Tab-separated table of N, CA and C in Angstrom:
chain	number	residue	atom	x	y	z
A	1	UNK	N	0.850	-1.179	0.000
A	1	UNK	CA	0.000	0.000	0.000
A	1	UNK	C	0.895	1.241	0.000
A	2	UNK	N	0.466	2.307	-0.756
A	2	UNK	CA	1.499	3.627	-0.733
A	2	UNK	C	0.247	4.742	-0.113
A	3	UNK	N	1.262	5.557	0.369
A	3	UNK	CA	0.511	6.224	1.470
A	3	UNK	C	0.363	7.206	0.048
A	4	UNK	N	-1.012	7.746	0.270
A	4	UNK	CA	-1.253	9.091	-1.034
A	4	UNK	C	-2.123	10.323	-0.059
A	5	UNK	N	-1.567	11.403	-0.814
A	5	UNK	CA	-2.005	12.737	-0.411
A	5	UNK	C	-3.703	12.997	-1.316
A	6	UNK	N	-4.423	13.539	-0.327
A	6	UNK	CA	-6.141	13.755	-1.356
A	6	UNK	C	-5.535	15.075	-1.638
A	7	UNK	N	-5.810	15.110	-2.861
A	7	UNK	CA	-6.016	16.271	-3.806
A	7	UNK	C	-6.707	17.860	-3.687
A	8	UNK	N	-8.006	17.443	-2.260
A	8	UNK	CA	-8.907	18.099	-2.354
A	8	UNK	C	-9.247	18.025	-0.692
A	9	UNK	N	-9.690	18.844	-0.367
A	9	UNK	CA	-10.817	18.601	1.219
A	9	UNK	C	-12.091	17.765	1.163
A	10	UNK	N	-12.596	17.220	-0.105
A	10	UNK	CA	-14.044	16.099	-0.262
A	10	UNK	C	-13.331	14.861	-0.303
A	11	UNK	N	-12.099	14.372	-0.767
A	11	UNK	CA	-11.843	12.927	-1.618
A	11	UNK	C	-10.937	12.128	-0.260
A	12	UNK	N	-11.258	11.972	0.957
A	12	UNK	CA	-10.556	11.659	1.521
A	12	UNK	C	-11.279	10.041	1.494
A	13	UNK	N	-12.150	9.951	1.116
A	13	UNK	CA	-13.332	8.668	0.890
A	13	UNK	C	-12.178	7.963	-0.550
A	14	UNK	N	-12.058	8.538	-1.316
A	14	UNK	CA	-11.442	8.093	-2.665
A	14	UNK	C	-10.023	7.931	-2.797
A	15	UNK	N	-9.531	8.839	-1.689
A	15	UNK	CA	-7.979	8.452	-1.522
A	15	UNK	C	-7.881	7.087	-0.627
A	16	UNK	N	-8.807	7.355	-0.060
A	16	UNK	CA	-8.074	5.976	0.819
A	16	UNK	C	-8.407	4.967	0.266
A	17	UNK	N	-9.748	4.880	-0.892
A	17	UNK	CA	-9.715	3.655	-1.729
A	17	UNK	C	-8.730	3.232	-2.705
A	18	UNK	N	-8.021	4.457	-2.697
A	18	UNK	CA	-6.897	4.449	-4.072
A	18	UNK	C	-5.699	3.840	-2.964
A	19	UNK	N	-5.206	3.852	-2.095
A	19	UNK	CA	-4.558	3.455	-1.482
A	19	UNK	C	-4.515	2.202	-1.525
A	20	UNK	N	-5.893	1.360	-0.891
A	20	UNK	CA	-6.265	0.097	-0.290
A	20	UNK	C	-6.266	-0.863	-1.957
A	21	UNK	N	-6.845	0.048	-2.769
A	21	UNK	CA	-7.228	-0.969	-4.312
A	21	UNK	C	-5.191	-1.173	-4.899
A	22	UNK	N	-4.823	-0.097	-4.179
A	22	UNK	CA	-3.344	-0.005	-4.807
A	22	UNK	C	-3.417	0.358	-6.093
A	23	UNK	N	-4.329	1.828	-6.377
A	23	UNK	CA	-4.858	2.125	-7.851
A	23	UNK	C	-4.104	3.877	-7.778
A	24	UNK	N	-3.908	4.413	-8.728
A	24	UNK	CA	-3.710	5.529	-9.141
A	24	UNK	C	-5.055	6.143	-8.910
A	25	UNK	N	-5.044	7.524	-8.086
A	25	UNK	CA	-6.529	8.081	-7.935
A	25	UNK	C	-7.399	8.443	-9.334
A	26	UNK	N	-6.272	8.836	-9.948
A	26	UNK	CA	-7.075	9.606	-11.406
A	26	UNK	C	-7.455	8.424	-11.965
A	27	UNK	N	-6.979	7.244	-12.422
A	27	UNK	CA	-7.704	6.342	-12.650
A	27	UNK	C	-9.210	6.200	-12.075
A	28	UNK	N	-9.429	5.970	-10.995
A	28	UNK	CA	-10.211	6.168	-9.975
A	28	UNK	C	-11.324	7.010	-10.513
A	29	UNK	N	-10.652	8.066	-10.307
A	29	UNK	CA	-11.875	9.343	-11.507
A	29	UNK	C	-12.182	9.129	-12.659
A	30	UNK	N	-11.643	8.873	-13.508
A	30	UNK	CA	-11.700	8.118	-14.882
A	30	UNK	C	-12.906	6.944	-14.865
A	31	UNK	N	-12.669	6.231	-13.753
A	31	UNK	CA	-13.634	4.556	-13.797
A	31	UNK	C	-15.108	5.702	-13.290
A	32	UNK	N	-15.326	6.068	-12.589
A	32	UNK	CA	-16.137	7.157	-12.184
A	32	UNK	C	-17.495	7.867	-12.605
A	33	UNK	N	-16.154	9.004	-13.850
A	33	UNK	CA	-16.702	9.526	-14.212
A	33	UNK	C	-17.131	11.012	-13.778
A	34	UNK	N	-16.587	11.042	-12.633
A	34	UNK	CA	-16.255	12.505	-12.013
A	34	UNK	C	-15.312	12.961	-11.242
A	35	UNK	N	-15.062	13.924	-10.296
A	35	UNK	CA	-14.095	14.599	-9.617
A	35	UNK	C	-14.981	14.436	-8.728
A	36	UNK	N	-15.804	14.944	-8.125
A	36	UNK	CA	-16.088	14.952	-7.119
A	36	UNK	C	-16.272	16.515	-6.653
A	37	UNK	N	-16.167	17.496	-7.456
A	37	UNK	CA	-16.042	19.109	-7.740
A	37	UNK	C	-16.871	19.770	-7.710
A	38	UNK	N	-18.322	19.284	-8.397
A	38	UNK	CA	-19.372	19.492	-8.542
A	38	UNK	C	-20.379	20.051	-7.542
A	39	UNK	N	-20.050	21.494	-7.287
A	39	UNK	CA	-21.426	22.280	-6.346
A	39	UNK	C	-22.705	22.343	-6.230
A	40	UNK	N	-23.167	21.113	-5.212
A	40	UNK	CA	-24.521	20.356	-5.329
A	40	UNK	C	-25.418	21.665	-4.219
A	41	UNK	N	-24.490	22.222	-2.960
A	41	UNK	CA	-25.200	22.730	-1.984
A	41	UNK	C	-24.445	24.145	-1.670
A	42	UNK	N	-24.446	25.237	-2.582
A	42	UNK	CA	-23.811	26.341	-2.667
A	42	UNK	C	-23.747	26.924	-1.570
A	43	UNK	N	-25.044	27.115	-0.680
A	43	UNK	CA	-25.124	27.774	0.717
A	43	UNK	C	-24.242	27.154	1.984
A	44	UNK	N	-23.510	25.979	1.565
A	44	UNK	CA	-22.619	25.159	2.617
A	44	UNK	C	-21.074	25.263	2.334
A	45	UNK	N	-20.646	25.547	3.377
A	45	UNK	CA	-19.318	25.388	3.259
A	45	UNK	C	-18.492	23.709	2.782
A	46	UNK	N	-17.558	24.070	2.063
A	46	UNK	CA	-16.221	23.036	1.853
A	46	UNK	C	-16.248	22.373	2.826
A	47	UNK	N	-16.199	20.869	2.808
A	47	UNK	CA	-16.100	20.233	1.887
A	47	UNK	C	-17.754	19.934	1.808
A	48	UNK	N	-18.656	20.290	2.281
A	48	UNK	CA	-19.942	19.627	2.286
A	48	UNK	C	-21.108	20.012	1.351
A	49	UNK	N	-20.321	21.585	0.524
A	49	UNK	CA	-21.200	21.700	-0.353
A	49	UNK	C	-21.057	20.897	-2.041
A	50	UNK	N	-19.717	19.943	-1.880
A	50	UNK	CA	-19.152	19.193	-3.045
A	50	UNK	C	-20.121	18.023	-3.541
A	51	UNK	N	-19.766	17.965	-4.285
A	51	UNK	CA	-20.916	16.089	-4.524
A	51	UNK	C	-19.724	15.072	-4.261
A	52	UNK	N	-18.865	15.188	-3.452
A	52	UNK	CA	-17.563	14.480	-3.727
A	52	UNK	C	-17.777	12.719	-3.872
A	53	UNK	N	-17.307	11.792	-3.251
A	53	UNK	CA	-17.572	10.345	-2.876
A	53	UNK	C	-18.723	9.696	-2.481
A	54	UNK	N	-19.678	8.972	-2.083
A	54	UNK	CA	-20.175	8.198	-1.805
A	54	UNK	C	-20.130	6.350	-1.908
A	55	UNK	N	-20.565	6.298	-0.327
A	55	UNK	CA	-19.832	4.642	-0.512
A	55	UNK	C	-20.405	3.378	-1.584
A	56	UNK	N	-21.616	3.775	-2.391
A	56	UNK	CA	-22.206	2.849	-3.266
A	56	UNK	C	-20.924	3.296	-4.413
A	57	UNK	N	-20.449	3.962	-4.602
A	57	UNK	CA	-19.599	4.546	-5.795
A	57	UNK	C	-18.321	3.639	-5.344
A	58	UNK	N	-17.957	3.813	-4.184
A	58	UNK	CA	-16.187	2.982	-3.430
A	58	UNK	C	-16.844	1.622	-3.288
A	59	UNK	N	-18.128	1.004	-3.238
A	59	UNK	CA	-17.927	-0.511	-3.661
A	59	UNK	C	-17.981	-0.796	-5.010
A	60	UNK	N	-18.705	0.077	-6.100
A	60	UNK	CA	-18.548	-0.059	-7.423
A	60	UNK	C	-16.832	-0.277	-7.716
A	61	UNK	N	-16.152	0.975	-7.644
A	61	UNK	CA	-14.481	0.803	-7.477
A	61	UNK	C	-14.275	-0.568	-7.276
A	62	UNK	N	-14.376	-1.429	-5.898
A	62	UNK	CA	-13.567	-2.210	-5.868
A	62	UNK	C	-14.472	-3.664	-6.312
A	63	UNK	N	-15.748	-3.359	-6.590
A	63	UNK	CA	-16.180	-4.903	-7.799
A	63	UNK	C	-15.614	-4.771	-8.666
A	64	UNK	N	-15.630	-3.485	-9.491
A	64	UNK	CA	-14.947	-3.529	-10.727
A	64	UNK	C	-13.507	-4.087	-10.695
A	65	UNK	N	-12.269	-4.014	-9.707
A	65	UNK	CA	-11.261	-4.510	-9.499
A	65	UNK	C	-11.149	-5.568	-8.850
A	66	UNK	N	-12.538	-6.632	-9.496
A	66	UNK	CA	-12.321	-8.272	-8.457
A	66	UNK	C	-12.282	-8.131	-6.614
A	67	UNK	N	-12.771	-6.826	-6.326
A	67	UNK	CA	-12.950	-7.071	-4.601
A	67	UNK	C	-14.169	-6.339	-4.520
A	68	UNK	N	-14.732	-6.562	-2.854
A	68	UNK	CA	-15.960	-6.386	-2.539
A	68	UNK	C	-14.933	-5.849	-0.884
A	69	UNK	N	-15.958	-5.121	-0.383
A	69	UNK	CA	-15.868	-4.194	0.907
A	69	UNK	C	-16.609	-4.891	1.970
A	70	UNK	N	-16.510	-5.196	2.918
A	70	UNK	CA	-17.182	-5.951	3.690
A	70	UNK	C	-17.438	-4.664	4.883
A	71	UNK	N	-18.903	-4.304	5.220
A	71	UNK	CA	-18.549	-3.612	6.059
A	71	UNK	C	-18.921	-4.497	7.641
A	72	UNK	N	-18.025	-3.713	8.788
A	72	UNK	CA	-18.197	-4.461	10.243
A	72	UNK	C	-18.274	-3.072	10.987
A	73	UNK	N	-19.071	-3.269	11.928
A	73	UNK	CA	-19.380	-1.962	12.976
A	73	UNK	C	-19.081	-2.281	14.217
A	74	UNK	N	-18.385	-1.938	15.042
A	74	UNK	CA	-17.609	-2.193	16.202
A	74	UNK	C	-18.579	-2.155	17.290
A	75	UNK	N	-18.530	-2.832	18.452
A	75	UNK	CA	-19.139	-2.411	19.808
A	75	UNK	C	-21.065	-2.215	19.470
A	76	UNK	N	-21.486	-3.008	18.702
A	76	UNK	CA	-22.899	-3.173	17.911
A	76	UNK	C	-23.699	-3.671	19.439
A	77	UNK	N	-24.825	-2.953	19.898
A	77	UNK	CA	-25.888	-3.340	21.058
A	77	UNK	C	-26.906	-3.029	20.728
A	78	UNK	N	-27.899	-4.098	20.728
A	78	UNK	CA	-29.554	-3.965	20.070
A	78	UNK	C	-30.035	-3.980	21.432
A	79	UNK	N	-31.580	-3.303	21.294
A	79	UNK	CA	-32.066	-3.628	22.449
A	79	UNK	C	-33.496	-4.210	21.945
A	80	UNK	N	-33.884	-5.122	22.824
A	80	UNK	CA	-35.588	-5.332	22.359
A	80	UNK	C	-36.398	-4.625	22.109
A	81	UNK	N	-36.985	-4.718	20.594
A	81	UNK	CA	-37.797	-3.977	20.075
A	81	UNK	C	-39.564	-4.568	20.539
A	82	UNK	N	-40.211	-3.628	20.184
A	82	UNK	CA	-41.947	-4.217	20.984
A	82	UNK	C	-42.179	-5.291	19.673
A	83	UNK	N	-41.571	-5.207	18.514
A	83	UNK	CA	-41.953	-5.954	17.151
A	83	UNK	C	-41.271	-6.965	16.790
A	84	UNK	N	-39.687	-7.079	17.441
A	84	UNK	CA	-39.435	-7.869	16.805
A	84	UNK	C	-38.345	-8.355	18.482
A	85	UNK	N	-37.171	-9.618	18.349
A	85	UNK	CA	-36.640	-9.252	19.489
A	85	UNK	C	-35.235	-9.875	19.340
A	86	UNK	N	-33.976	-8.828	19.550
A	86	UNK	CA	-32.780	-9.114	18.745
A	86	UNK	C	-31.957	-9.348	20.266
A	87	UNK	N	-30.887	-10.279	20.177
A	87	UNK	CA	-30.240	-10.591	20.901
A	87	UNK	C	-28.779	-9.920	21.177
A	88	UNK	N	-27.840	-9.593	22.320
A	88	UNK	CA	-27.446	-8.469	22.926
A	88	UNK	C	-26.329	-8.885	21.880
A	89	UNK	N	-25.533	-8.251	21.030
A	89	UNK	CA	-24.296	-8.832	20.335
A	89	UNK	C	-23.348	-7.401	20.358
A	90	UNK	N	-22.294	-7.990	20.147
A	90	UNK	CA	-20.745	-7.169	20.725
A	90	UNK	C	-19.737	-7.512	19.742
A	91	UNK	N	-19.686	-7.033	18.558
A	91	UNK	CA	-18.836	-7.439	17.576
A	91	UNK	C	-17.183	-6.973	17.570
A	92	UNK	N	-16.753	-7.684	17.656
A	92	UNK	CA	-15.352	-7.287	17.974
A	92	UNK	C	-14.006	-7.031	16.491
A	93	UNK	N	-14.045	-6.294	16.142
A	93	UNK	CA	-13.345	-6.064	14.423
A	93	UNK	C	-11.997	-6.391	14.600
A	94	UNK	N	-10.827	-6.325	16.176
A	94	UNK	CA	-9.843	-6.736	15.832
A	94	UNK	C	-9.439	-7.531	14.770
A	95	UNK	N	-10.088	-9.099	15.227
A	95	UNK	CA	-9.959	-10.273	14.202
A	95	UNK	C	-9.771	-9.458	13.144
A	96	UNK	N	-10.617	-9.133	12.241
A	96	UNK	CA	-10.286	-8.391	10.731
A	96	UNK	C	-9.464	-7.203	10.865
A	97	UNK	N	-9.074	-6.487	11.587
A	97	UNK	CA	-8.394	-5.554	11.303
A	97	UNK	C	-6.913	-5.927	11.377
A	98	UNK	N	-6.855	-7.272	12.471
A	98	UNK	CA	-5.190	-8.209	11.652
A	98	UNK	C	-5.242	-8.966	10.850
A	99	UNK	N	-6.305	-9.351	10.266
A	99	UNK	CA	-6.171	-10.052	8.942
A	99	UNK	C	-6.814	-9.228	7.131
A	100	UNK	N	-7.321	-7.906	7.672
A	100	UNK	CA	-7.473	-7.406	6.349
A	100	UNK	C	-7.355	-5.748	6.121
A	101	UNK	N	-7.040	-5.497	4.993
A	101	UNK	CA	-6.533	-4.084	4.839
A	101	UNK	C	-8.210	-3.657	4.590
A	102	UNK	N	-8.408	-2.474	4.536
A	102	UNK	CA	-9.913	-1.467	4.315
A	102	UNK	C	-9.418	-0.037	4.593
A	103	UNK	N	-11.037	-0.043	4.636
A	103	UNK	CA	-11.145	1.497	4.837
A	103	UNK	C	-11.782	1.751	6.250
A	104	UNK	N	-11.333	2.554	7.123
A	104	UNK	CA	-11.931	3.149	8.366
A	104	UNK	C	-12.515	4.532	8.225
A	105	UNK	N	-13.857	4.255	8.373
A	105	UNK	CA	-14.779	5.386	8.646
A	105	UNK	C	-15.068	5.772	10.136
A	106	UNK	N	-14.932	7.162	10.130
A	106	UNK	CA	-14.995	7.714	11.815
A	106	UNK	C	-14.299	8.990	11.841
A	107	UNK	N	-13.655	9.134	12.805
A	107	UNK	CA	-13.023	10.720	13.422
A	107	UNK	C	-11.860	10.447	14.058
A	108	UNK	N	-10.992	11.722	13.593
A	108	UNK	CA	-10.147	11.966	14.908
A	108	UNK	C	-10.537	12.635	15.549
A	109	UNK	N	-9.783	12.575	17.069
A	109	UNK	CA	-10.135	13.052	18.458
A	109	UNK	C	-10.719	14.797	17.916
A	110	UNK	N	-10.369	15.503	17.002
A	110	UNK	CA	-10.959	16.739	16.655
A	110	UNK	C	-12.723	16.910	16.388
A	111	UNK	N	-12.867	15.698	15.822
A	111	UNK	CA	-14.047	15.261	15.886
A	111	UNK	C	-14.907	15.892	14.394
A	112	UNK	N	-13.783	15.544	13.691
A	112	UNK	CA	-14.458	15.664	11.935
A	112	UNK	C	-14.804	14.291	11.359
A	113	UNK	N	-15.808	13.992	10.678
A	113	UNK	CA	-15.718	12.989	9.948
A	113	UNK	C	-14.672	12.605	9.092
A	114	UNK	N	-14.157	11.247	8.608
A	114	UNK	CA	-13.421	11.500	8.077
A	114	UNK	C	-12.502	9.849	7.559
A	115	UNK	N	-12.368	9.915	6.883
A	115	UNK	CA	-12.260	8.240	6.113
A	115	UNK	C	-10.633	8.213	5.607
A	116	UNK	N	-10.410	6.716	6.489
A	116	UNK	CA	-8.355	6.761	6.248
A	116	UNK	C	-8.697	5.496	5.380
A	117	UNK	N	-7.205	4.420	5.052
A	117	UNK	CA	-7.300	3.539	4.695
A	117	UNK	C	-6.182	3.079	6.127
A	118	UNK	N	-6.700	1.485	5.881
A	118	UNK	CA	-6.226	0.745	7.356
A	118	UNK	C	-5.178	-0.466	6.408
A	119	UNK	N	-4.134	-0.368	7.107
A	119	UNK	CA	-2.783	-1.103	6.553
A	119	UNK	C	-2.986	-2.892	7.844
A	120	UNK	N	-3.308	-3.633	7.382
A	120	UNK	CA	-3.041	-4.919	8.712
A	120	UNK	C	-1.649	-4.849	8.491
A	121	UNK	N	-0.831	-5.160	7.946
A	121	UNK	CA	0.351	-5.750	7.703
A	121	UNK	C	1.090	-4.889	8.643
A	122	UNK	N	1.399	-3.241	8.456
A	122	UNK	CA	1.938	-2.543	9.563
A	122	UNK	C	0.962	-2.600	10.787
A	123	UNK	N	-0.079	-2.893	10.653
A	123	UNK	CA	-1.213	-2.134	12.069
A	123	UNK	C	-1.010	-0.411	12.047
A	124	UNK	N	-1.326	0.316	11.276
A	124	UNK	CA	-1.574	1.665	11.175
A	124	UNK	C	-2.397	2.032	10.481
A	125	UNK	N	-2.785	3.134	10.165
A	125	UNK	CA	-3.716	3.746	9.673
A	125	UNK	C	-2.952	4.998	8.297
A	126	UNK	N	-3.575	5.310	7.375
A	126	UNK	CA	-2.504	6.008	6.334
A	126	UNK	C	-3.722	7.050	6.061
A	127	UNK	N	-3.024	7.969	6.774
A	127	UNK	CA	-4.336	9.321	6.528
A	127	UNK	C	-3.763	9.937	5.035
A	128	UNK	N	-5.169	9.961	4.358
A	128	UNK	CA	-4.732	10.806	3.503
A	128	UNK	C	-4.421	12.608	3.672
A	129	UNK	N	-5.420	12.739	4.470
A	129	UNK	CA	-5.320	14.350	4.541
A	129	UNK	C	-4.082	14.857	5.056
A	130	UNK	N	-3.231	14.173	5.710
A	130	UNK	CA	-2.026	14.800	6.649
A	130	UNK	C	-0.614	14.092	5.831
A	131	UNK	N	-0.945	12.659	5.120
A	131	UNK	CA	0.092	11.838	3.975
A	131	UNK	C	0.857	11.396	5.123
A	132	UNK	N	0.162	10.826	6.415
A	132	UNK	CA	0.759	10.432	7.381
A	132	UNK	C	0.497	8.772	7.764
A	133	UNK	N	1.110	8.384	8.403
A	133	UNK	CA	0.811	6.918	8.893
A	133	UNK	C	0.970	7.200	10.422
A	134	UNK	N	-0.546	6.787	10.975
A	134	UNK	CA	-0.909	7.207	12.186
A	134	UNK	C	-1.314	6.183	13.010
A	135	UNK	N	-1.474	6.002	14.382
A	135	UNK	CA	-2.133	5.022	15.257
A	135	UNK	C	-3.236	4.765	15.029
A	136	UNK	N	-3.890	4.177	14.808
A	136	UNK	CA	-5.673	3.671	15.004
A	136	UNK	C	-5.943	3.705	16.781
A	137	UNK	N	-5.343	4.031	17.545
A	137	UNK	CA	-5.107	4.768	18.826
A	137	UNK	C	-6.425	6.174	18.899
A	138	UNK	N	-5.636	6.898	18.070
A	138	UNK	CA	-6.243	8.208	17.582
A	138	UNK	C	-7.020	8.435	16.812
A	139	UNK	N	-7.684	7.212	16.370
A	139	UNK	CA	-8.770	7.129	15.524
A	139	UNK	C	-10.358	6.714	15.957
A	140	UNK	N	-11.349	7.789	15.933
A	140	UNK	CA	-12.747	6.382	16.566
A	140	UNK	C	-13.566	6.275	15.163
A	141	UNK	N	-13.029	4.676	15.435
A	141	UNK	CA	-14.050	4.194	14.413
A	141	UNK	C	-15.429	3.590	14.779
A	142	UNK	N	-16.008	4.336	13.380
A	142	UNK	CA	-17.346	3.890	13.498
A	142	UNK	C	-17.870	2.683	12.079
A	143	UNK	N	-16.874	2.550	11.605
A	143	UNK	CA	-16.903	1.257	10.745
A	143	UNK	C	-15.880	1.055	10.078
A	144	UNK	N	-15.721	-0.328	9.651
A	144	UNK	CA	-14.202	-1.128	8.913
A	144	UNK	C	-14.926	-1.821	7.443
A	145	UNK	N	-14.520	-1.080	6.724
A	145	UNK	CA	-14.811	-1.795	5.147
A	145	UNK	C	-13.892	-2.784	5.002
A	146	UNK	N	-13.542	-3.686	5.202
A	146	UNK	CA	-12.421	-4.844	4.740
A	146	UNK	C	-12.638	-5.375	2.966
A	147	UNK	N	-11.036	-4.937	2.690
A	147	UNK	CA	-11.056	-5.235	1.650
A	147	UNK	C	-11.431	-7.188	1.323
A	148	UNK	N	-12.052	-7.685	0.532
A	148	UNK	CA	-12.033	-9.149	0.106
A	148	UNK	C	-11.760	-9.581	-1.212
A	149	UNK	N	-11.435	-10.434	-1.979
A	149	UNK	CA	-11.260	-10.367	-3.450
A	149	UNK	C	-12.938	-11.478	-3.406
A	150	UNK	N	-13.612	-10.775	-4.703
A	150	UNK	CA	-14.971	-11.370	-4.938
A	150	UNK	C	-14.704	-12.449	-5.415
A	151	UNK	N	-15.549	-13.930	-4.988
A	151	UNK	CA	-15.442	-14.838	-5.902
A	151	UNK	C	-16.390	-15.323	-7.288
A	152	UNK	N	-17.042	-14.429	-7.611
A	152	UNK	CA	-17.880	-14.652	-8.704
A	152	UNK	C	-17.534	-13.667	-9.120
């Protein structure tokens, strides 16, 4: 995996897929079909008035390149509903986060949203916005896309 710098304040969703697919970003844009540039919500500030990424678009990316995204949500607690009745579960993502590279969705302690790609092999995290390799320490995640190669 090579650590890459986002281009932009929206593509931090697309850098870190370009990272994890081990793809050139502009490629990326190219398979696409956009930048991500496009001023959908003029009255909002950067990055939120962009049309930048969305995650149905970053699993398209990686079917098209023979993988699929698995997503896992950490620390998951249902409670009984009056309709239906789900049992107390506690999902634990270590397991996959030493056995597969993805994408981590969540925040740093600043408390922006904000999407890295996750290295197993080192155990770090490769921010695009800073072109840093950081602790997952300093990261709260609120979900792990694990990369998989599709078998059909």
């Amino acid at each position: 995996m090579k650590l890459l710098r986002q281009p932009n304040n929206w593509s931090c969703l697309l850098t870190s897929a370009a990272m994890v697919l081990d793809r050139p970003y502009n490629e990326l844009i190219k398979v696409l079909g956009h930048d991500g540039s496009d001023i959908l919500w003029p009255d909002l500030q950067d990055p939120y008035r962009r049309r930048a990424f969305i995650e149905p678009e970053i699993q398209f990316l990686f079917w098209r390149y023979d993988m699929v995204l698995v997503d896992f949500v950490p620390n998951v607690a249902y409670k009984p509903a009056a309709s239906s009745i789900f049992k107390y579960f506690k999902f634990n993502i270590d397991v996959m986060l030493e056995n597969y590279d993805g994408i981590l969705l969540g925040e740093f302690k600043l408390g922006k949203k904000h999407a890295v790609a996750w290295n197993h092999e080192e155990g770090v995290i490769y921010d695009p916005t800073s072109c840093t390799k950081q602790s997952i320490c300093d990261f709260n995640v609120s979900h792990f896309k694990a990369k998989m190669r599709r078998t059909t």
